[in-house]
Amino acid sequence: MDKRDALIRLSGLKAGGDRSPPDLEVRGLSLAYPDNENALREISLAIPAGKITSVIGPSGCGKSTLLRCFNRMNDLIEGAEYTGSILLEGQNILARDTDVTLLRRRIGMVFQRPNPFPKSIYENVAYGPRIGGIRRKRQLDAIVEHSLRSAALWDEVADRLYESALTLSLGQQQRLVIARTIAIEPEILLLDEPASSLDPISTLRIEELIYELKHSYTIIIVTHNMQQAARVSDMTAFMHLGRLVEFDRTDTIFTNPSRRETEDYITGRYG
Amino acid sequence: MEYRGYTQHISRQFNDELEAIKNDLLEMGGMVERQIGMAADGLLLRDSALAEQAIDVDRSVNAMEISIDRQCGNIIARRQPAASDLRLIISIARVTTDLERIGDEASKVAKMAIKRAQESDTSATSRYFAQITEHVTGMLRSALDAFARLDTREAIKVVLSDKTIDADYQVALGDMKDQMRHNPHCIDAALDYTWALRSLERIGDHASNIAEQVIYLTEGIDVRHKSVDELSQLLDSVRASGAHAH
């Protein structure tokens, strides 16, 4: 048994290869806010399991709004009203009786700016599992190491686990946040512009990490950076004015899109 | 989706770069067309000066190939083109290679022309040579016009017409064999004509490749290695959809 397998067993985490990430299907989803009736309009798409799906589009097109629907973050906005459904393994996660806390365990989210807790590196990662009831130090240690390894950060922080997370570089902080998200064993990862505040090298590290993680998770990434979408994703969705304009294999979207709006956006033309 | 042309980018500089590279390609195409004419006339008229000119033009064609390749590399590195812009750059790079090879074939014909002009033996000639030259030059012109006008229908016709050139070439080859059989003294001259005919046939293949790149550019479909039936079906569907020069 290699070290990774031992860590997985000790931590109680499921090995990425041992589980199948779930499908996520959006059906006729619309979202209205009091000041924007058409934040999302009749969106339908099937997000494939174990793949990376990018959502691209101009500012204000609704891509982050769509992402936030997947773990009900829009509930925090007063007066937000959904129609349609989002099916996770056949269950509508927009239903009133959905346990949102449990949903957010299953669907983790990483934001644009890294937001580590003002605690040690170790505590950032151990926080979630501890809240989830894991108390044994040995098990927490294993989870922290496994999560940091999965986030490609272990080698850089192994000898400073008890230092403040705020001493890390921005790129390291973002990988720490990903490790923190992984530690609670989500099945789906939502990444909202995860590299937009990072330098090019840190961006490449995050992209490499995303590629590694896709074997274990269904990943949805919102990005302004079209080249990033082209580099990392298997599928790409193009949104405009709250509508889904086109959803196809990334290769197709970037070489021969079928809709004129998509062509105009990715080639930098006037609409 | 249909090709929209290279204008209207938010970056006017990008428009200018694409326009410049496309113009260079068409200029290279014009050069190669003239080169074929000079080489073929050189052979038919036993005019070695004309043939020398064709060989001189090949140097310019080669220089154009390197210049266009460099521009393609720069655009890829600096602009990261996508969708139709990417297809334009890919197709220009491929067409450039075909044009350069056409230039090489024209040079081969020119070398035959110089050799024939220097020798007094006129025992063999090809009565099909002028006709095939006209066909392949027409094919090349149509392929380049289709590229300039983004005309899918014309491009498909060019690809399909390559079969006619291949058939003409077989007839011409049979004629050369007959001449060699009946007059063994003409073998040297007949072989030169045979090689020149072979070069024309290759030029037809390259013109067909160029037309295939037009289809890739305009329709986003890679038709290389497709059968005549498949191409005919594509032509029908293009006709049905009303696609034409954009």
Short mmCIF file of C-alpha atoms in Angstrom, two decimals:
data_model
loop_
_atom_site.label_atom_id
_atom_site.label_comp_id
_atom_site.label_asym_id
_atom_site.label_seq_id
_atom_site.Cartn_x
_atom_site.Cartn_y
_atom_site.Cartn_z
CA MET A 1 0.00 0.00 0.00
CA ASP A 2 1.53 3.34 -0.97
CA LYS A 3 1.46 6.45 1.18
CA ARG A 4 -1.49 7.96 -0.65
CA ASP A 5 -3.61 4.85 -0.13
CA ALA A 6 -2.62 4.70 3.52
CA LEU A 7 -3.58 8.33 4.00
CA ILE A 8 -6.90 7.81 2.28
CA ARG A 9 -7.68 4.82 4.51
CA LEU A 10 -6.62 6.58 7.66
CA SER A 11 -8.50 9.76 6.84
CA GLY A 12 -11.68 7.93 5.99
CA LEU A 13 -11.79 9.84 2.69
CA LYS A 14 -12.87 7.98 -0.41
CA ALA A 15 -10.19 7.55 -3.02
CA GLY A 16 -10.93 9.59 -6.09
CA GLY A 17 -10.81 6.55 -8.32
CA ASP A 18 -13.18 4.57 -6.12
CA ARG A 19 -16.20 6.74 -6.58
CA SER A 20 -18.05 8.19 -9.49
CA PRO A 21 -18.77 11.90 -9.28
CA PRO A 22 -22.48 12.59 -9.86
CA ASP A 23 -24.15 14.10 -12.89
CA LEU A 24 -25.74 17.51 -12.55
CA GLU A 25 -28.57 18.52 -14.81
CA VAL A 26 -30.10 21.96 -15.17
CA ARG A 27 -33.65 22.03 -16.55
CA GLY A 28 -35.39 25.23 -17.63
CA LEU A 29 -33.70 27.25 -14.91
CA SER A 30 -34.67 30.91 -14.58
CA LEU A 31 -33.75 33.25 -11.78
CA ALA A 32 -35.21 36.66 -11.04
CA TYR A 33 -34.01 39.22 -8.53
CA PRO A 34 -36.10 42.25 -7.52
CA ASP A 35 -33.79 44.48 -9.59
CA ASN A 36 -33.15 41.99 -12.42
CA GLU A 37 -36.02 39.88 -13.67
CA ASN A 38 -33.88 37.99 -16.15
CA ALA A 39 -30.73 37.16 -14.22
CA LEU A 40 -31.00 33.66 -15.73
CA ARG A 41 -33.41 32.71 -18.49
CA GLU A 42 -34.56 29.19 -19.26
CA ILE A 43 -31.20 27.50 -18.92
CA SER A 44 -30.94 23.79 -19.63
CA LEU A 45 -27.72 21.83 -19.69
CA ALA A 46 -26.38 18.51 -18.53
CA ILE A 47 -23.04 18.83 -16.76
CA PRO A 48 -21.08 15.64 -17.31
CA ALA A 49 -19.71 13.81 -14.30
CA GLY A 50 -15.96 13.67 -13.77
CA LYS A 51 -15.33 16.38 -16.35
CA ILE A 52 -14.41 20.02 -16.23
CA THR A 53 -17.09 22.36 -17.51
CA SER A 54 -16.22 26.02 -18.09
CA VAL A 55 -18.79 28.78 -18.16
CA ILE A 56 -17.67 31.81 -20.14
CA GLY A 57 -19.35 35.03 -21.20
CA PRO A 58 -19.11 38.80 -20.87
CA SER A 59 -19.48 40.57 -17.53
CA GLY A 60 -23.03 40.45 -16.25
CA CYS A 61 -24.04 37.51 -18.47
CA GLY A 62 -25.09 35.44 -15.45
CA LYS A 63 -22.25 32.94 -15.33
CA SER A 64 -21.41 33.48 -11.65
CA THR A 65 -25.13 33.64 -10.86
CA LEU A 66 -25.56 30.23 -12.50
CA LEU A 67 -22.61 28.84 -10.54
CA ARG A 68 -24.07 30.11 -7.29
CA CYS A 69 -27.33 28.29 -8.04
CA PHE A 70 -25.54 24.95 -7.74
CA ASN A 71 -25.02 25.33 -4.01
CA ARG A 72 -27.89 27.73 -3.37
CA MET A 73 -25.70 30.74 -2.68
CA ASN A 74 -28.32 32.95 -4.35
CA ASP A 75 -30.67 32.14 -1.45
CA LEU A 76 -28.75 34.77 0.47
CA ILE A 77 -30.12 37.45 -1.85
CA GLU A 78 -33.45 38.86 -0.71
CA GLY A 79 -36.26 38.23 -3.17
CA ALA A 80 -34.37 35.78 -5.43
CA GLU A 81 -36.89 33.52 -7.17
CA TYR A 82 -36.09 30.34 -9.06
CA THR A 83 -38.12 28.48 -11.60
CA GLY A 84 -37.03 25.23 -13.20
CA SER A 85 -34.83 22.68 -11.51
CA ILE A 86 -31.28 21.48 -10.93
CA LEU A 87 -31.08 17.73 -10.56
CA LEU A 88 -28.30 16.15 -8.53
CA GLU A 89 -28.62 12.39 -8.87
CA GLY A 90 -32.26 12.93 -9.80
CA GLN A 91 -33.10 15.15 -6.79
CA ASN A 92 -34.04 18.79 -7.35
CA ILE A 93 -31.61 20.75 -5.22
CA LEU A 94 -33.77 23.87 -5.55
CA ALA A 95 -36.62 22.17 -3.67
CA ARG A 96 -37.64 23.96 -0.47
CA ASP A 97 -36.87 20.94 1.71
CA THR A 98 -33.28 20.59 0.46
CA ASP A 99 -30.81 20.52 3.35
CA VAL A 100 -28.63 23.40 2.14
CA THR A 101 -25.85 22.66 4.63
CA LEU A 102 -25.60 19.10 3.39
CA LEU A 103 -25.82 20.33 -0.20
CA ARG A 104 -22.86 22.64 0.36
CA ARG A 105 -20.86 19.73 1.74
CA ARG A 106 -21.54 17.84 -1.48
CA ILE A 107 -20.95 20.85 -3.72
CA GLY A 108 -17.95 22.87 -2.58
CA MET A 109 -17.12 26.32 -3.80
CA VAL A 110 -13.89 28.27 -4.28
CA PHE A 111 -14.08 32.01 -4.85
CA GLN A 112 -12.17 34.56 -6.88
CA ARG A 113 -10.06 35.89 -4.00
CA PRO A 114 -8.50 33.31 -1.72
CA ASN A 115 -10.25 33.51 1.62
CA PRO A 116 -8.28 31.47 4.16
CA PHE A 117 -9.34 31.70 7.78
CA PRO A 118 -6.95 33.74 9.94
CA LYS A 119 -5.75 30.52 11.50
CA SER A 120 -2.89 28.11 10.91
CA ILE A 121 -2.54 26.21 7.65
CA TYR A 122 -3.42 23.02 9.54
CA GLU A 123 -6.51 24.52 11.15
CA ASN A 124 -7.79 25.83 7.83
CA VAL A 125 -7.92 22.32 6.44
CA ALA A 126 -8.94 20.53 9.65
CA TYR A 127 -11.77 22.99 10.33
CA GLY A 128 -14.41 21.37 8.16
CA PRO A 129 -13.77 17.76 9.16
CA ARG A 130 -13.70 18.81 12.82
CA ILE A 131 -17.10 20.53 12.45
CA GLY A 132 -18.20 17.30 10.77
CA GLY A 133 -17.40 15.42 14.00
CA ILE A 134 -13.90 14.06 13.44
CA ARG A 135 -11.93 14.51 16.67
CA ARG A 136 -9.07 11.99 16.54
CA LYS A 137 -5.82 13.84 15.96
CA ARG A 138 -4.35 11.02 13.89
CA GLN A 139 -7.33 11.01 11.55
CA LEU A 140 -7.33 14.80 11.25
CA ASP A 141 -3.59 14.74 10.50
CA ALA A 142 -4.22 12.24 7.74
CA ILE A 143 -7.04 14.32 6.26
CA VAL A 144 -4.91 17.48 6.35
CA GLU A 145 -1.99 15.75 4.66
CA HIS A 146 -4.19 14.05 2.06
CA SER A 147 -6.06 17.27 1.26
CA LEU A 148 -2.88 19.33 1.02
CA ARG A 149 -1.30 16.70 -1.21
CA SER A 150 -4.39 16.63 -3.42
CA ALA A 151 -4.17 20.42 -3.67
CA ALA A 152 -0.48 20.16 -4.64
CA LEU A 153 0.53 22.22 -1.60
CA TRP A 154 1.90 19.64 0.85
CA ASP A 155 5.53 19.84 -0.25
CA GLU A 156 5.53 23.61 0.21
CA VAL A 157 3.94 23.72 3.67
CA ALA A 158 4.71 20.38 5.34
CA ASP A 159 7.26 21.98 7.67
CA ARG A 160 5.15 25.03 8.54
CA LEU A 161 1.67 23.61 9.11
CA TYR A 162 1.17 25.61 12.27
CA GLU A 163 2.10 28.95 10.75
CA SER A 164 -0.65 31.39 9.85
CA ALA A 165 -2.29 30.72 6.50
CA LEU A 166 -2.02 34.45 5.84
CA THR A 167 1.76 34.13 5.49
CA LEU A 168 1.29 32.11 2.28
CA SER A 169 1.46 33.70 -1.17
CA LEU A 170 -1.86 34.37 -2.92
CA GLY A 171 -1.40 31.33 -5.18
CA GLN A 172 -0.64 29.12 -2.15
CA GLN A 173 -3.62 30.57 -0.29
CA GLN A 174 -5.90 29.64 -3.21
CA ARG A 175 -4.54 26.09 -3.22
CA LEU A 176 -5.06 26.01 0.57
CA VAL A 177 -8.67 27.04 0.07
CA ILE A 178 -9.04 24.21 -2.45
CA ALA A 179 -7.49 21.81 0.09
CA ARG A 180 -9.95 23.10 2.71
CA THR A 181 -12.80 22.46 0.28
CA ILE A 182 -11.56 18.96 -0.55
CA ALA A 183 -11.18 18.07 3.14
CA ILE A 184 -14.94 17.80 3.57
CA GLU A 185 -15.22 15.40 0.63
CA PRO A 186 -17.43 17.28 -1.80
CA GLU A 187 -18.48 15.53 -4.99
CA ILE A 188 -18.68 18.63 -7.12
CA LEU A 189 -16.33 21.62 -7.09
CA LEU A 190 -17.50 25.07 -8.14
CA LEU A 191 -14.66 27.43 -8.98
CA ASP A 192 -15.54 31.08 -9.47
CA GLU A 193 -12.65 32.80 -11.28
CA PRO A 194 -10.20 30.81 -9.13
CA ALA A 195 -7.07 32.24 -10.73
CA SER A 196 -8.09 35.77 -11.60
CA SER A 197 -6.11 37.32 -8.76
CA LEU A 198 -3.02 35.21 -9.35
CA ASP A 199 0.19 35.69 -11.34
CA PRO A 200 0.73 33.55 -14.48
CA ILE A 201 2.82 30.86 -12.77
CA SER A 202 0.37 30.49 -9.86
CA THR A 203 -2.42 30.41 -12.45
CA LEU A 204 -0.73 27.50 -14.25
CA ARG A 205 -0.36 25.67 -10.92
CA ILE A 206 -4.08 26.11 -10.22
CA GLU A 207 -4.92 24.92 -13.75
CA GLU A 208 -2.70 21.88 -13.30
CA LEU A 209 -4.41 21.21 -9.99
CA ILE A 210 -7.85 21.49 -11.57
CA TYR A 211 -6.77 18.96 -14.20
CA GLU A 212 -5.60 16.55 -11.48
CA LEU A 213 -8.80 16.98 -9.49
CA LYS A 214 -11.11 16.16 -12.37
CA HIS A 215 -10.46 12.47 -11.88
CA SER A 216 -12.23 12.67 -8.54
CA TYR A 217 -14.73 15.50 -8.93
CA THR A 218 -17.17 17.05 -11.32
CA ILE A 219 -15.77 20.55 -11.75
CA ILE A 220 -17.55 23.68 -12.93
CA ILE A 221 -15.37 26.72 -13.46
CA VAL A 222 -16.44 30.26 -14.25
CA THR A 223 -13.74 32.25 -15.93
CA HIS A 224 -13.25 35.52 -17.76
CA ASN A 225 -10.10 34.09 -19.25
CA MET A 226 -11.12 32.33 -22.45
CA GLN A 227 -7.71 30.80 -22.94
CA GLN A 228 -8.00 29.30 -19.47
CA ALA A 229 -11.35 27.78 -20.42
CA ALA A 230 -9.76 26.45 -23.61
CA ARG A 231 -6.81 25.01 -21.68
CA VAL A 232 -8.54 23.31 -18.79
CA SER A 233 -12.07 22.34 -19.66
CA ASP A 234 -13.67 19.40 -21.43
CA MET A 235 -16.95 21.23 -22.03
CA THR A 236 -17.65 24.92 -22.40
CA ALA A 237 -20.87 26.84 -21.93
CA PHE A 238 -21.17 30.33 -23.40
CA MET A 239 -23.68 32.65 -21.73
CA HIS A 240 -24.99 36.04 -22.78
CA LEU A 241 -27.64 38.24 -21.13
CA GLY A 242 -28.72 35.49 -18.77
CA ARG A 243 -29.18 32.94 -21.54
CA LEU A 244 -27.16 29.87 -22.38
CA VAL A 245 -26.15 30.53 -25.98
CA GLU A 246 -24.12 27.41 -26.68
CA PHE A 247 -22.85 24.38 -24.80
CA ASP A 248 -20.50 21.96 -26.47
CA ARG A 249 -17.15 20.24 -26.32
CA THR A 250 -14.43 22.81 -25.67
CA ASP A 251 -12.62 21.76 -28.86
CA THR A 252 -15.73 22.54 -30.87
CA ILE A 253 -16.48 25.83 -29.15
CA PHE A 254 -12.94 27.09 -29.79
CA THR A 255 -12.54 25.85 -33.36
CA ASN A 256 -15.99 25.81 -34.89
CA PRO A 257 -18.79 27.15 -32.70
CA SER A 258 -22.26 26.90 -34.15
CA ARG A 259 -23.69 30.20 -32.88
CA ARG A 260 -22.68 33.59 -34.16
CA GLU A 261 -22.72 35.18 -30.67
CA THR A 262 -20.22 32.56 -29.48
CA GLU A 263 -17.99 33.13 -32.50
CA ASP A 264 -18.09 36.89 -31.93
CA TYR A 265 -17.23 36.58 -28.26
CA ILE A 266 -14.36 34.13 -28.51
CA THR A 267 -12.80 35.85 -31.51
CA GLY A 268 -13.08 39.30 -29.95
CA ARG A 269 -15.46 40.77 -32.54
CA TYR A 270 -18.18 43.30 -32.20
CA GLY A 271 -21.55 41.64 -31.66
CA MET B 1 -21.01 28.11 -38.43
CA GLU B 2 -20.29 29.99 -41.63
CA TYR B 3 -17.09 31.96 -41.85
CA ARG B 4 -17.57 35.64 -41.16
CA GLY B 5 -14.37 37.04 -42.57
CA TYR B 6 -11.56 38.49 -40.57
CA THR B 7 -12.84 42.01 -40.06
CA GLN B 8 -14.72 43.55 -37.15
CA HIS B 9 -12.43 42.46 -34.35
CA ILE B 10 -12.38 44.86 -31.45
CA SER B 11 -8.64 45.00 -32.11
CA ARG B 12 -8.19 46.81 -35.43
CA GLN B 13 -4.54 45.81 -35.33
CA PHE B 14 -5.61 42.16 -35.40
CA ASN B 15 -7.84 42.86 -38.44
CA ASP B 16 -4.85 44.47 -40.15
CA GLU B 17 -2.57 41.53 -39.35
CA LEU B 18 -5.06 39.02 -40.75
CA GLU B 19 -5.67 41.11 -43.83
CA ALA B 20 -1.94 41.43 -44.44
CA ILE B 21 -1.27 37.71 -44.18
CA LYS B 22 -4.22 36.87 -46.43
CA ASN B 23 -3.03 39.37 -49.03
CA ASP B 24 0.46 37.89 -48.88
CA LEU B 25 -0.95 34.43 -49.46
CA LEU B 26 -2.92 35.56 -52.51
CA GLU B 27 0.16 37.36 -53.83
CA MET B 28 2.15 34.14 -53.40
CA GLY B 29 -0.62 32.29 -55.26
CA GLY B 30 -0.40 34.79 -58.14
CA MET B 31 3.38 34.33 -58.27
CA VAL B 32 3.03 30.55 -58.46
CA GLU B 33 0.40 30.82 -61.22
CA ARG B 34 2.80 32.94 -63.29
CA GLN B 35 5.60 30.51 -62.52
CA ILE B 36 3.62 27.56 -63.92
CA GLY B 37 2.83 29.56 -67.06
CA MET B 38 6.48 30.48 -67.62
CA ALA B 39 7.72 26.94 -67.02
CA ALA B 40 5.10 25.35 -69.29
CA ASP B 41 5.60 27.90 -72.07
CA GLY B 42 9.33 27.43 -71.68
CA LEU B 43 8.88 23.73 -72.41
CA LEU B 44 6.34 24.12 -75.20
CA LEU B 45 8.21 26.96 -76.94
CA ARG B 46 11.71 25.59 -76.19
CA ASP B 47 12.39 28.95 -74.57
CA SER B 48 15.08 28.50 -71.93
CA ALA B 49 15.05 32.20 -70.94
CA LEU B 50 11.41 31.90 -69.92
CA ALA B 51 12.19 28.72 -68.03
CA GLU B 52 15.05 30.49 -66.21
CA GLN B 53 12.61 33.16 -65.15
CA ALA B 54 10.32 30.48 -63.68
CA ILE B 55 13.24 29.19 -61.61
CA ASP B 56 14.02 32.73 -60.45
CA VAL B 57 10.41 33.21 -59.35
CA ASP B 58 10.73 30.07 -57.21
CA ARG B 59 13.24 31.89 -55.00
CA SER B 60 10.65 34.58 -54.31
CA VAL B 61 8.01 31.91 -53.68
CA ASN B 62 10.27 30.25 -51.12
CA ALA B 63 10.90 33.60 -49.41
CA MET B 64 7.15 34.23 -49.29
CA GLU B 65 6.61 30.84 -47.67
CA ILE B 66 9.02 31.70 -44.86
CA SER B 67 7.53 35.16 -44.40
CA ILE B 68 3.94 33.87 -44.22
CA ASP B 69 4.95 31.07 -41.83
CA ARG B 70 6.60 33.65 -39.59
CA GLN B 71 3.45 35.78 -39.62
CA CYS B 72 1.32 32.73 -38.75
CA GLY B 73 3.66 31.94 -35.82
CA ASN B 74 3.51 35.53 -34.59
CA ILE B 75 -0.28 35.66 -34.75
CA ILE B 76 -0.60 32.36 -32.87
CA ALA B 77 1.86 33.52 -30.20
CA ARG B 78 0.47 37.03 -29.79
CA ARG B 79 -3.24 36.67 -30.51
CA GLN B 80 -4.12 33.08 -29.58
CA PRO B 81 -6.69 32.99 -32.40
CA ALA B 82 -9.86 30.95 -31.91
CA ALA B 83 -12.71 29.62 -34.05
CA SER B 84 -12.74 31.09 -37.58
CA ASP B 85 -9.56 33.11 -36.90
CA LEU B 86 -7.79 29.92 -35.87
CA ARG B 87 -9.08 28.10 -38.95
CA LEU B 88 -7.88 30.98 -41.11
CA ILE B 89 -4.35 30.76 -39.71
CA ILE B 90 -4.25 26.96 -39.94
CA SER B 91 -5.53 27.01 -43.52
CA ILE B 92 -3.12 29.76 -44.56
CA ALA B 93 -0.19 27.77 -43.16
CA ARG B 94 -1.30 24.67 -45.07
CA VAL B 95 -2.04 26.52 -48.31
CA THR B 96 1.38 28.16 -48.12
CA THR B 97 3.01 24.73 -48.00
CA ASP B 98 1.00 23.59 -51.02
CA LEU B 99 1.88 26.73 -52.97
CA GLU B 100 5.56 26.27 -52.20
CA ARG B 101 5.37 22.69 -53.46
CA ILE B 102 3.59 23.83 -56.61
CA GLY B 103 6.50 26.23 -57.07
CA ASP B 104 8.91 23.28 -56.76
CA GLU B 105 6.95 21.31 -59.38
CA ALA B 106 6.96 24.32 -61.71
CA SER B 107 10.72 24.55 -61.24
CA LYS B 108 11.06 20.90 -62.22
CA VAL B 109 9.11 21.60 -65.43
CA ALA B 110 11.34 24.64 -66.03
CA LYS B 111 14.47 22.48 -65.66
CA MET B 112 13.05 20.03 -68.22
CA ALA B 113 12.35 23.00 -70.48
CA ILE B 114 15.96 24.19 -70.26
CA LYS B 115 17.24 20.70 -70.97
CA ARG B 116 14.92 20.23 -73.95
CA ALA B 117 15.77 23.66 -75.33
CA GLN B 118 19.47 22.78 -75.25
CA GLU B 119 19.00 19.55 -77.15
CA SER B 120 18.19 19.29 -80.82
CA ASP B 121 16.09 16.14 -80.40
CA THR B 122 12.42 17.03 -81.01
CA SER B 123 11.32 13.49 -81.68
CA ALA B 124 8.89 13.36 -78.75
CA THR B 125 6.32 15.82 -77.55
CA SER B 126 3.07 15.64 -75.64
CA ARG B 127 -0.01 16.86 -77.40
CA TYR B 128 -1.78 16.78 -74.02
CA PHE B 129 0.75 18.95 -72.17
CA ALA B 130 -0.78 22.34 -73.05
CA GLN B 131 -4.28 21.13 -72.27
CA ILE B 132 -3.33 19.71 -68.86
CA THR B 133 -1.36 22.87 -68.08
CA GLU B 134 -4.47 24.90 -68.82
CA HIS B 135 -6.59 22.66 -66.59
CA VAL B 136 -4.27 22.70 -63.60
CA THR B 137 -3.69 26.44 -63.88
CA GLY B 138 -7.45 26.93 -64.00
CA MET B 139 -7.85 24.67 -60.99
CA LEU B 140 -5.26 26.61 -59.04
CA ARG B 141 -6.86 29.92 -60.02
CA SER B 142 -10.30 28.68 -58.96
CA ALA B 143 -8.92 27.38 -55.65
CA LEU B 144 -7.29 30.74 -54.91
CA ASP B 145 -10.43 32.63 -55.99
CA ALA B 146 -12.48 30.40 -53.70
CA PHE B 147 -10.05 31.24 -50.90
CA ALA B 148 -10.29 34.97 -51.60
CA ARG B 149 -14.10 34.92 -51.86
CA LEU B 150 -14.63 32.23 -49.18
CA ASP B 151 -16.65 30.31 -51.73
CA THR B 152 -17.36 26.78 -50.49
CA ARG B 153 -19.19 25.67 -53.62
CA GLU B 154 -16.36 26.66 -55.91
CA ALA B 155 -13.87 24.93 -53.61
CA ILE B 156 -15.83 21.66 -53.71
CA LYS B 157 -15.92 21.85 -57.51
CA VAL B 158 -12.13 22.24 -57.57
CA VAL B 159 -11.64 19.20 -55.35
CA LEU B 160 -13.96 17.13 -57.54
CA SER B 161 -12.25 18.30 -60.74
CA ASP B 162 -8.95 16.73 -59.65
CA LYS B 163 -10.31 13.40 -60.88
CA THR B 164 -10.45 14.84 -64.42
CA ILE B 165 -6.80 15.88 -64.21
CA ASP B 166 -5.86 12.42 -62.97
CA ALA B 167 -7.74 10.85 -65.92
CA ASP B 168 -6.13 13.27 -68.42
CA TYR B 169 -2.75 12.43 -66.94
CA GLN B 170 -3.31 8.71 -67.49
CA VAL B 171 -4.24 9.36 -71.13
CA ALA B 172 -1.16 11.56 -71.60
CA LEU B 173 1.01 8.91 -69.95
CA GLY B 174 -0.38 6.25 -72.32
CA ASP B 175 0.47 8.53 -75.24
CA MET B 176 4.07 8.92 -74.02
CA LYS B 177 4.40 5.13 -73.66
CA ASP B 178 3.12 4.70 -77.21
CA GLN B 179 5.66 7.18 -78.52
CA MET B 180 8.48 5.39 -76.70
CA ARG B 181 7.27 2.04 -78.00
CA HIS B 182 7.12 3.20 -81.61
CA ASN B 183 10.30 5.26 -81.57
CA PRO B 184 12.89 4.09 -79.04
CA HIS B 185 15.19 6.95 -80.12
CA CYS B 186 12.81 9.45 -78.52
CA ILE B 187 13.01 7.92 -75.04
CA ASP B 188 15.12 10.73 -73.54
CA ALA B 189 12.75 13.44 -74.74
CA ALA B 190 9.68 11.35 -73.92
CA LEU B 191 10.90 10.75 -70.36
CA ASP B 192 11.38 14.47 -69.84
CA TYR B 193 7.82 15.10 -70.99
CA THR B 194 6.60 12.28 -68.79
CA TRP B 195 8.24 13.87 -65.74
CA ALA B 196 6.83 17.26 -66.70
CA LEU B 197 3.35 15.74 -67.01
CA ARG B 198 3.84 14.12 -63.63
CA SER B 199 4.66 17.56 -62.17
CA LEU B 200 1.45 18.98 -63.64
CA GLU B 201 -0.54 16.15 -62.12
CA ARG B 202 1.05 16.89 -58.73
CA ILE B 203 0.18 20.57 -59.15
CA GLY B 204 -3.44 19.50 -59.61
CA ASP B 205 -3.23 17.54 -56.34
CA HIS B 206 -1.87 20.59 -54.52
CA ALA B 207 -4.59 22.83 -56.01
CA SER B 208 -7.12 20.32 -54.74
CA ASN B 209 -5.49 20.47 -51.27
CA ILE B 210 -5.84 24.26 -51.32
CA ALA B 211 -9.53 23.94 -52.14
CA GLU B 212 -9.93 21.49 -49.25
CA GLN B 213 -8.51 24.14 -46.94
CA VAL B 214 -11.10 26.63 -48.20
CA ILE B 215 -13.83 24.18 -47.17
CA TYR B 216 -12.17 23.76 -43.76
CA LEU B 217 -12.00 27.53 -43.38
CA THR B 218 -15.56 28.29 -44.44
CA GLU B 219 -17.43 25.30 -43.05
CA GLY B 220 -15.16 24.02 -40.28
CA ILE B 221 -15.22 20.57 -41.93
CA ASP B 222 -12.01 18.67 -42.63
CA VAL B 223 -12.59 17.02 -46.03
CA ARG B 224 -9.10 15.66 -46.52
CA HIS B 225 -9.19 12.01 -47.59
CA LYS B 226 -12.95 12.10 -48.21
CA SER B 227 -14.35 10.16 -51.13
CA VAL B 228 -15.87 11.78 -54.22
CA ASP B 229 -19.29 10.55 -53.06
CA GLU B 230 -18.90 12.19 -49.67
CA LEU B 231 -17.80 15.44 -51.31
CA SER B 232 -20.68 15.32 -53.77
CA GLN B 233 -23.06 14.94 -50.83
CA LEU B 234 -21.43 17.90 -49.14
CA LEU B 235 -21.83 19.95 -52.31
CA ASP B 236 -25.52 19.01 -52.41
CA SER B 237 -26.01 20.05 -48.79
CA VAL B 238 -24.18 23.34 -49.40
CA ARG B 239 -26.41 23.97 -52.43
CA ALA B 240 -29.49 23.10 -50.39
CA SER B 241 -28.50 25.47 -47.58
CA GLY B 242 -27.93 28.23 -50.12
CA ALA B 243 -24.33 28.80 -49.01
CA HIS B 244 -22.27 30.68 -51.52
CA ALA B 245 -19.51 33.21 -51.60
CA HIS B 246 -19.73 35.02 -48.27
#
